[in-house]
mmCIF file of C-alpha atoms in Angstrom:
data_model
loop_
_atom_site.group_PDB
_atom_site.id
_atom_site.type_symbol
_atom_site.label_atom_id
_atom_site.label_comp_id
_atom_site.label_asym_id
_atom_site.label_seq_id
_atom_site.Cartn_x
_atom_site.Cartn_y
_atom_site.Cartn_z
ATOM 1 C CA MET A 1 57.019 76.497 44.428
ATOM 2 C CA ALA A 2 54.312 74.072 43.317
ATOM 3 C CA GLU A 3 52.164 76.992 42.120
ATOM 4 C CA VAL A 4 55.074 78.429 40.125
ATOM 5 C CA LEU A 5 55.711 75.018 38.598
ATOM 6 C CA GLN A 6 52.050 74.634 37.696
ATOM 7 C CA GLU A 7 51.910 78.062 36.048
ATOM 8 C CA GLY A 8 55.052 77.215 34.097
ATOM 9 C CA LEU A 9 53.528 73.995 32.821
ATOM 10 C CA VAL A 10 50.354 75.795 31.769
ATOM 11 C CA GLU A 11 52.488 78.220 29.790
ATOM 12 C CA PHE A 12 54.471 75.310 28.348
ATOM 13 C CA ALA A 13 51.276 73.552 27.252
ATOM 14 C CA ASN A 14 49.968 76.677 25.530
ATOM 15 C CA ARG A 15 53.258 77.704 23.900
ATOM 16 C CA PHE A 16 54.968 74.443 22.963
ATOM 17 C CA ARG A 17 56.310 74.372 19.399
ATOM 18 C CA GLN A 18 57.078 71.092 17.666
ATOM 19 C CA PRO A 19 60.807 71.138 16.825
ATOM 20 C CA PRO A 20 62.257 69.481 13.713
ATOM 21 C CA ALA A 21 62.688 65.744 14.242
ATOM 22 C CA PRO A 22 63.105 62.572 12.187
ATOM 23 C CA GLY A 23 60.170 62.593 9.771
ATOM 24 C CA VAL A 24 59.093 66.086 10.896
ATOM 25 C CA GLU A 25 59.969 69.146 8.804
ATOM 26 C CA VAL A 26 59.441 72.630 10.226
ATOM 27 C CA ILE A 27 59.312 75.796 8.130
ATOM 28 C CA GLN A 28 59.618 78.902 10.298
ATOM 29 C CA THR A 29 59.027 82.363 8.847
ATOM 30 C CA SER A 30 58.407 85.742 10.438
ATOM 31 C CA ARG A 31 54.689 85.361 9.686
ATOM 32 C CA TYR A 32 53.866 81.711 10.433
ATOM 33 C CA ARG A 33 55.231 78.293 11.338
ATOM 34 C CA VAL A 34 54.500 75.206 9.226
ATOM 35 C CA THR A 35 54.941 71.619 10.437
ATOM 36 C CA LEU A 36 54.991 68.814 7.861
ATOM 37 C CA GLN A 37 54.885 65.056 8.383
ATOM 38 C CA PRO A 38 54.590 63.534 4.883
ATOM 39 C CA ASP A 39 54.426 59.977 6.237
ATOM 40 C CA TYR A 40 51.458 60.946 8.424
ATOM 41 C CA PRO A 41 49.234 62.646 5.820
ATOM 42 C CA ILE A 42 46.392 63.922 8.015
ATOM 43 C CA PRO A 43 45.537 67.358 9.467
ATOM 44 C CA GLY A 44 47.058 67.939 12.889
ATOM 45 C CA PRO A 45 50.508 66.430 12.352
ATOM 46 C CA ASN A 46 50.486 68.684 9.277
ATOM 47 C CA SER A 47 49.643 72.188 10.403
ATOM 48 C CA ALA A 48 50.184 75.928 10.118
ATOM 49 C CA SER A 49 50.371 77.846 13.383
ATOM 50 C CA TRP A 50 51.785 80.885 15.217
ATOM 51 C CA VAL A 51 50.401 83.276 12.625
ATOM 52 C CA ARG A 52 51.790 86.779 13.163
ATOM 53 C CA ALA A 53 51.172 88.872 10.073
ATOM 54 C CA PRO A 54 50.111 92.426 9.248
ATOM 55 C CA ALA A 55 46.479 92.601 8.165
ATOM 56 C CA SER A 56 47.576 93.656 4.688
ATOM 57 C CA GLU A 57 49.561 90.410 4.300
ATOM 58 C CA ALA A 58 47.068 87.931 5.771
ATOM 59 C CA ASP A 59 45.605 86.841 2.436
ATOM 60 C CA ASP A 60 49.128 86.271 1.130
ATOM 61 C CA VAL A 61 49.889 84.092 4.165
ATOM 62 C CA ILE A 62 46.854 81.911 3.469
ATOM 63 C CA ARG A 63 47.794 81.477 -0.187
ATOM 64 C CA GLU A 64 51.452 80.863 0.651
ATOM 65 C CA VAL A 65 50.702 78.199 3.254
ATOM 66 C CA ARG A 66 48.232 76.451 0.963
ATOM 67 C CA LYS A 67 50.881 76.393 -1.748
ATOM 68 C CA ILE A 68 53.373 74.715 0.611
ATOM 69 C CA PHE A 69 50.972 71.916 1.505
ATOM 70 C CA GLY A 70 49.474 71.699 -1.971
ATOM 71 C CA SER A 71 52.901 71.087 -3.510
ATOM 72 C CA ARG A 72 53.219 68.052 -1.224
ATOM 73 C CA ASP A 73 49.585 66.941 -1.623
ATOM 74 C CA LEU A 74 49.064 67.091 2.158
ATOM 75 C CA PRO A 75 45.899 68.076 4.039
ATOM 76 C CA PHE A 76 46.597 70.337 6.986
ATOM 77 C CA MET A 77 45.136 72.241 9.917
ATOM 78 C CA TRP A 78 45.394 75.887 10.899
ATOM 79 C CA ILE A 79 46.046 76.173 14.640
ATOM 80 C CA LEU A 80 45.262 79.641 15.974
ATOM 81 C CA ASP A 81 46.506 80.671 19.400
ATOM 82 C CA PRO A 82 45.020 83.599 21.367
ATOM 83 C CA ASP A 83 47.710 85.983 20.091
ATOM 84 C CA THR A 84 47.144 85.248 16.385
ATOM 85 C CA GLU A 85 47.531 88.336 14.215
ATOM 86 C CA PRO A 86 45.555 89.804 12.610
ATOM 87 C CA VAL A 87 42.771 89.264 15.142
ATOM 88 C CA ASP A 88 40.211 88.673 12.391
ATOM 89 C CA PHE A 89 42.291 85.881 10.835
ATOM 90 C CA PRO A 90 39.511 83.285 11.485
ATOM 91 C CA ASP A 91 37.140 85.416 9.401
ATOM 92 C CA LEU A 92 39.719 85.657 6.627
ATOM 93 C CA LEU A 93 40.134 81.877 6.684
ATOM 94 C CA ALA A 94 36.367 81.471 6.423
ATOM 95 C CA ALA A 95 36.348 83.790 3.426
ATOM 96 C CA HIS A 96 38.893 81.444 1.836
ATOM 97 C CA GLY A 97 36.720 78.410 2.605
ATOM 98 C CA SER A 98 38.507 77.162 5.749
ATOM 99 C CA LEU A 99 36.020 76.604 8.593
ATOM 100 C CA PRO A 100 36.513 75.553 12.240
ATOM 101 C CA GLU A 101 37.080 71.858 12.845
ATOM 102 C CA PRO A 102 33.530 70.639 13.602
ATOM 103 C CA HIS A 103 34.239 68.197 16.451
ATOM 104 C CA SER A 104 36.553 70.294 18.620
ATOM 105 C CA PRO A 105 37.078 73.851 17.334
ATOM 106 C CA GLU A 106 38.775 74.801 20.603
ATOM 107 C CA VAL A 107 41.460 72.786 22.377
ATOM 108 C CA ALA A 108 42.235 73.107 26.072
ATOM 109 C CA VAL A 109 44.613 71.514 28.547
ATOM 110 C CA MET A 110 44.042 70.499 32.142
ATOM 111 C CA VAL A 111 46.816 70.754 34.731
ATOM 112 C CA LEU A 112 46.697 68.399 37.712
ATOM 113 C CA GLY A 113 48.746 68.452 40.895
ATOM 114 C CA ILE A 114 50.717 65.320 41.740
ATOM 115 C CA GLY A 115 48.260 64.507 44.523
ATOM 116 C CA SER A 116 45.172 64.777 42.331
ATOM 117 C CA PRO A 117 43.233 61.497 42.345
ATOM 118 C CA ILE A 118 42.701 59.871 38.966
ATOM 119 C CA GLU A 119 40.481 56.847 39.327
ATOM 120 C CA ALA A 120 40.960 54.073 36.795
ATOM 121 C CA PRO A 121 38.395 51.282 36.730
ATOM 122 C CA SER A 122 39.578 47.706 36.842
ATOM 123 C CA ILE A 123 39.147 46.258 33.342
ATOM 124 C CA PRO A 124 39.555 42.485 33.062
ATOM 125 C CA GLY A 125 41.923 41.506 30.284
ATOM 126 C CA LEU A 126 43.346 45.010 29.770
ATOM 127 C CA MET A 127 46.992 45.127 28.670
ATOM 128 C CA LEU A 128 49.213 48.002 27.519
ATOM 129 C CA HIS A 129 51.822 47.369 24.833
ATOM 130 C CA ASP A 130 54.823 49.343 23.562
ATOM 131 C CA ALA A 131 53.597 49.749 19.985
ATOM 132 C CA LEU A 132 56.902 51.166 18.720
ATOM 133 C CA ALA A 133 58.706 47.954 19.606
ATOM 134 C CA ASP A 134 56.928 45.913 16.959
ATOM 135 C CA ALA A 135 55.672 46.743 13.452
ATOM 136 C CA GLU A 136 52.491 44.697 13.883
ATOM 137 C CA LEU A 137 51.618 46.323 17.216
ATOM 138 C CA PHE A 138 52.207 49.732 15.650
ATOM 139 C CA ALA A 139 49.929 48.802 12.741
ATOM 140 C CA GLN A 140 47.193 47.852 15.210
ATOM 141 C CA ALA A 141 47.587 51.124 17.136
ATOM 142 C CA ASP A 142 47.494 53.063 13.873
ATOM 143 C CA ALA A 143 44.338 51.226 12.813
ATOM 144 C CA VAL A 144 42.633 52.237 16.076
ATOM 145 C CA ASN A 145 43.517 55.875 15.376
ATOM 146 C CA ALA A 146 42.304 55.650 11.784
ATOM 147 C CA GLU A 147 38.983 54.189 12.932
ATOM 148 C CA ALA A 148 38.464 56.752 15.692
ATOM 149 C CA PHE A 149 39.245 59.698 13.407
ATOM 150 C CA HIS A 150 37.393 58.215 10.416
ATOM 151 C CA ASP A 151 40.558 58.133 8.335
ATOM 152 C CA SER A 152 41.283 55.722 5.512
ATOM 153 C CA ALA A 153 43.661 52.822 6.140
ATOM 154 C CA ARG A 154 47.321 53.876 6.154
ATOM 155 C CA ASP A 155 49.867 52.385 3.748
ATOM 156 C CA ALA A 156 52.403 50.021 5.277
ATOM 157 C CA GLY A 157 55.471 51.798 3.840
ATOM 158 C CA PRO A 158 54.851 55.281 5.278
ATOM 159 C CA ARG A 159 53.583 53.740 8.514
ATOM 160 C CA GLU A 160 56.799 51.781 9.035
ATOM 161 C CA ARG A 161 58.916 54.841 8.220
ATOM 162 C CA ARG A 162 56.934 56.768 10.812
ATOM 163 C CA ARG A 163 57.553 54.080 13.427
ATOM 164 C CA ARG A 164 61.292 54.129 12.719
ATOM 165 C CA ASP A 165 61.376 57.924 12.796
ATOM 166 C CA MET A 166 59.736 57.881 16.232
ATOM 167 C CA LEU A 167 62.311 55.383 17.463
ATOM 168 C CA ALA A 168 65.117 57.506 16.007
ATOM 169 C CA ALA A 169 63.780 60.618 17.755
ATOM 170 C CA GLY A 170 64.411 58.894 21.082
ATOM 171 C CA ASN A 171 61.657 60.738 22.960
ATOM 172 C CA ARG A 172 58.509 59.098 21.604
ATOM 173 C CA LEU A 173 56.253 56.349 22.913
ATOM 174 C CA VAL A 174 53.096 54.847 21.437
ATOM 175 C CA LEU A 175 50.864 52.676 23.602
ATOM 176 C CA LEU A 176 48.374 50.117 22.341
ATOM 177 C CA ALA A 177 45.665 48.979 24.745
ATOM 178 C CA THR A 178 44.127 45.564 24.179
ATOM 179 C CA ILE A 179 41.281 43.819 25.969
ATOM 180 C CA ALA A 180 41.340 40.040 25.752
ATOM 181 C CA GLY A 181 43.865 40.424 22.948
ATOM 182 C CA GLU A 182 41.724 42.762 20.842
ATOM 183 C CA PRO A 183 42.860 46.356 20.086
ATOM 184 C CA ALA A 184 40.851 48.767 22.233
ATOM 185 C CA GLY A 185 42.733 52.070 22.265
ATOM 186 C CA SER A 186 45.985 53.888 21.616
ATOM 187 C CA ALA A 187 47.844 57.010 22.693
ATOM 188 C CA GLY A 188 51.143 58.681 21.887
ATOM 189 C CA LEU A 189 53.607 60.299 24.276
ATOM 190 C CA THR A 190 56.401 62.774 23.521
ATOM 191 C CA LEU A 191 59.017 63.652 26.129
ATOM 192 C CA CYS A 192 59.598 67.417 25.888
ATOM 193 C CA ARG A 193 61.950 69.895 27.518
ATOM 194 C CA ALA A 194 59.786 72.283 29.525
ATOM 195 C CA ARG A 195 62.062 75.313 29.563
ATOM 196 C CA GLU A 196 59.443 77.502 31.200
ATOM 197 C CA VAL A 197 59.416 75.324 34.307
ATOM 198 C CA PRO A 198 61.800 76.293 37.138
ATOM 199 C CA ARG A 199 64.911 74.081 37.010
ATOM 200 C CA PRO A 200 64.112 72.796 33.485
ATOM 201 C CA ARG A 201 63.015 69.209 33.447
ATOM 202 C CA ARG A 202 61.631 66.842 30.869
ATOM 203 C CA VAL A 203 57.842 66.725 30.694
ATOM 204 C CA PRO A 204 55.983 64.052 28.746
ATOM 205 C CA GLY A 205 53.086 65.232 26.619
ATOM 206 C CA VAL A 206 50.444 62.898 25.247
ATOM 207 C CA GLY A 207 48.503 64.111 22.250
ATOM 208 C CA GLY A 208 45.535 62.578 20.510
ATOM 209 C CA GLY A 209 44.464 59.306 22.054
ATOM 210 C CA ALA A 210 41.796 57.128 20.460
ATOM 211 C CA LEU A 211 39.380 54.412 21.491
ATOM 212 C CA ALA A 212 38.153 51.626 19.243
ATOM 213 C CA ASN A 213 34.430 52.212 18.624
ATOM 214 C CA GLY A 214 34.649 55.221 20.928
ATOM 215 C CA PRO A 215 35.455 58.940 21.070
ATOM 216 C CA ARG A 216 38.538 60.371 19.490
ATOM 217 C CA GLY A 217 40.883 62.220 21.775
ATOM 218 C CA ARG A 218 41.875 65.625 20.507
ATOM 219 C CA SER A 219 39.856 67.877 22.770
ATOM 220 C CA GLY A 220 41.725 67.818 26.044
ATOM 221 C CA GLY A 221 44.859 66.974 27.935
ATOM 222 C CA ALA A 222 46.458 67.002 31.331
ATOM 223 C CA VAL A 223 49.866 67.669 32.794
ATOM 224 C CA ARG A 224 50.749 65.847 35.973
ATOM 225 C CA LEU A 225 53.207 67.722 38.159
ATOM 226 C CA GLY A 226 56.231 66.295 39.902
ATOM 227 C CA ARG A 227 57.612 67.204 43.313
ATOM 228 C CA ALA A 228 59.315 70.537 42.728
ATOM 229 C CA ASP A 229 60.490 70.730 46.327
ATOM 230 C CA VAL A 230 62.782 67.724 45.904
ATOM 231 C CA GLY A 231 63.706 68.435 42.295
ATOM 232 C CA ALA A 232 62.574 65.005 41.123
ATOM 233 C CA ASP A 233 62.148 64.300 37.436
ATOM 234 C CA PRO A 234 58.459 63.394 37.400
ATOM 235 C CA ALA A 235 56.669 60.832 35.325
ATOM 236 C CA ALA A 236 54.180 63.409 34.178
ATOM 237 C CA PRO A 237 51.724 62.442 31.472
ATOM 238 C CA TRP A 238 49.903 65.120 29.510
ATOM 239 C CA PHE A 239 47.183 63.062 27.918
ATOM 240 C CA SER A 240 44.149 63.301 25.728
ATOM 241 C CA GLU A 241 41.254 61.218 26.844
ATOM 242 C CA GLY A 242 38.032 61.273 24.898
ATOM 243 C CA ARG A 243 36.440 64.645 25.510
ATOM 244 C CA LEU A 244 37.805 66.234 28.672
ATOM 245 C CA ALA A 245 36.146 69.318 30.075
ATOM 246 C CA GLN A 246 37.788 72.489 28.823
ATOM 247 C CA VAL A 247 39.561 74.000 31.797
ATOM 248 C CA LEU A 248 41.849 76.629 30.326
ATOM 249 C CA PRO A 249 41.450 78.892 27.286
ATOM 250 C CA GLY A 250 42.826 76.861 24.432
ATOM 251 C CA ARG A 251 44.078 77.198 20.900
ATOM 252 C CA ARG A 252 41.462 77.389 18.185
ATOM 253 C CA SER A 253 41.957 75.099 15.240
ATOM 254 C CA GLU A 254 40.721 75.570 11.713
ATOM 255 C CA LEU A 255 40.661 72.594 9.360
ATOM 256 C CA ALA A 256 41.793 73.396 5.851
ATOM 257 C CA SER A 257 42.233 71.553 2.604
ATOM 258 C CA ALA A 258 45.518 71.608 0.755
ATOM 259 C CA ASN A 259 43.658 72.302 -2.479
#
């Protein structure tokens, strides 16, 4: 049963689709899926994915998607899964000036059994804070992300709307790590319904952690499995942590401008 559960979580990690949510707009067509987060105007939260188009329509898809993001003045990312059609879509993107994201052109996940040891060093003065509970804590967590990803400072208005949208969604958590009171890192967690897993259960997924003055965390993740034999709802983080080794074939990402 544990093996079946693990395989289901691998499939979940590779096939998860962000649903519409407070602050998150999804445009689904027969040829692609667009996710927009206007209050989080960076590539990643704003993306085009699940491209399934005839070769004769691929150029139209690229122009159409760029028009969607361009009309909102949003940068975005193309996320290409292994089943992207047409198969030469990356070459077509390159011909249109969209090249692979330079830091982590491929993204992979790592699945860990519940008994897998994860050693955490003892760090004097380390504290974890619920950054959604307080606007100032959220601002500090956001600043850590902006620094790690070399983004410009975020405006207070959109940032506060984003915090309230996450609270309204009811399945989001943002953690701020401080050392001796100084911001040191942040990570976000989304509680998802893993329908591929036997006896569907809720599985938390953490995407895109960041460390102050350290590596950004887009290149890996992990799913921790619960005890399938007793049917327990596990506390199962799927987390990004610096640059994890790529364990499974991942989804290629292409960074694109909205221009």
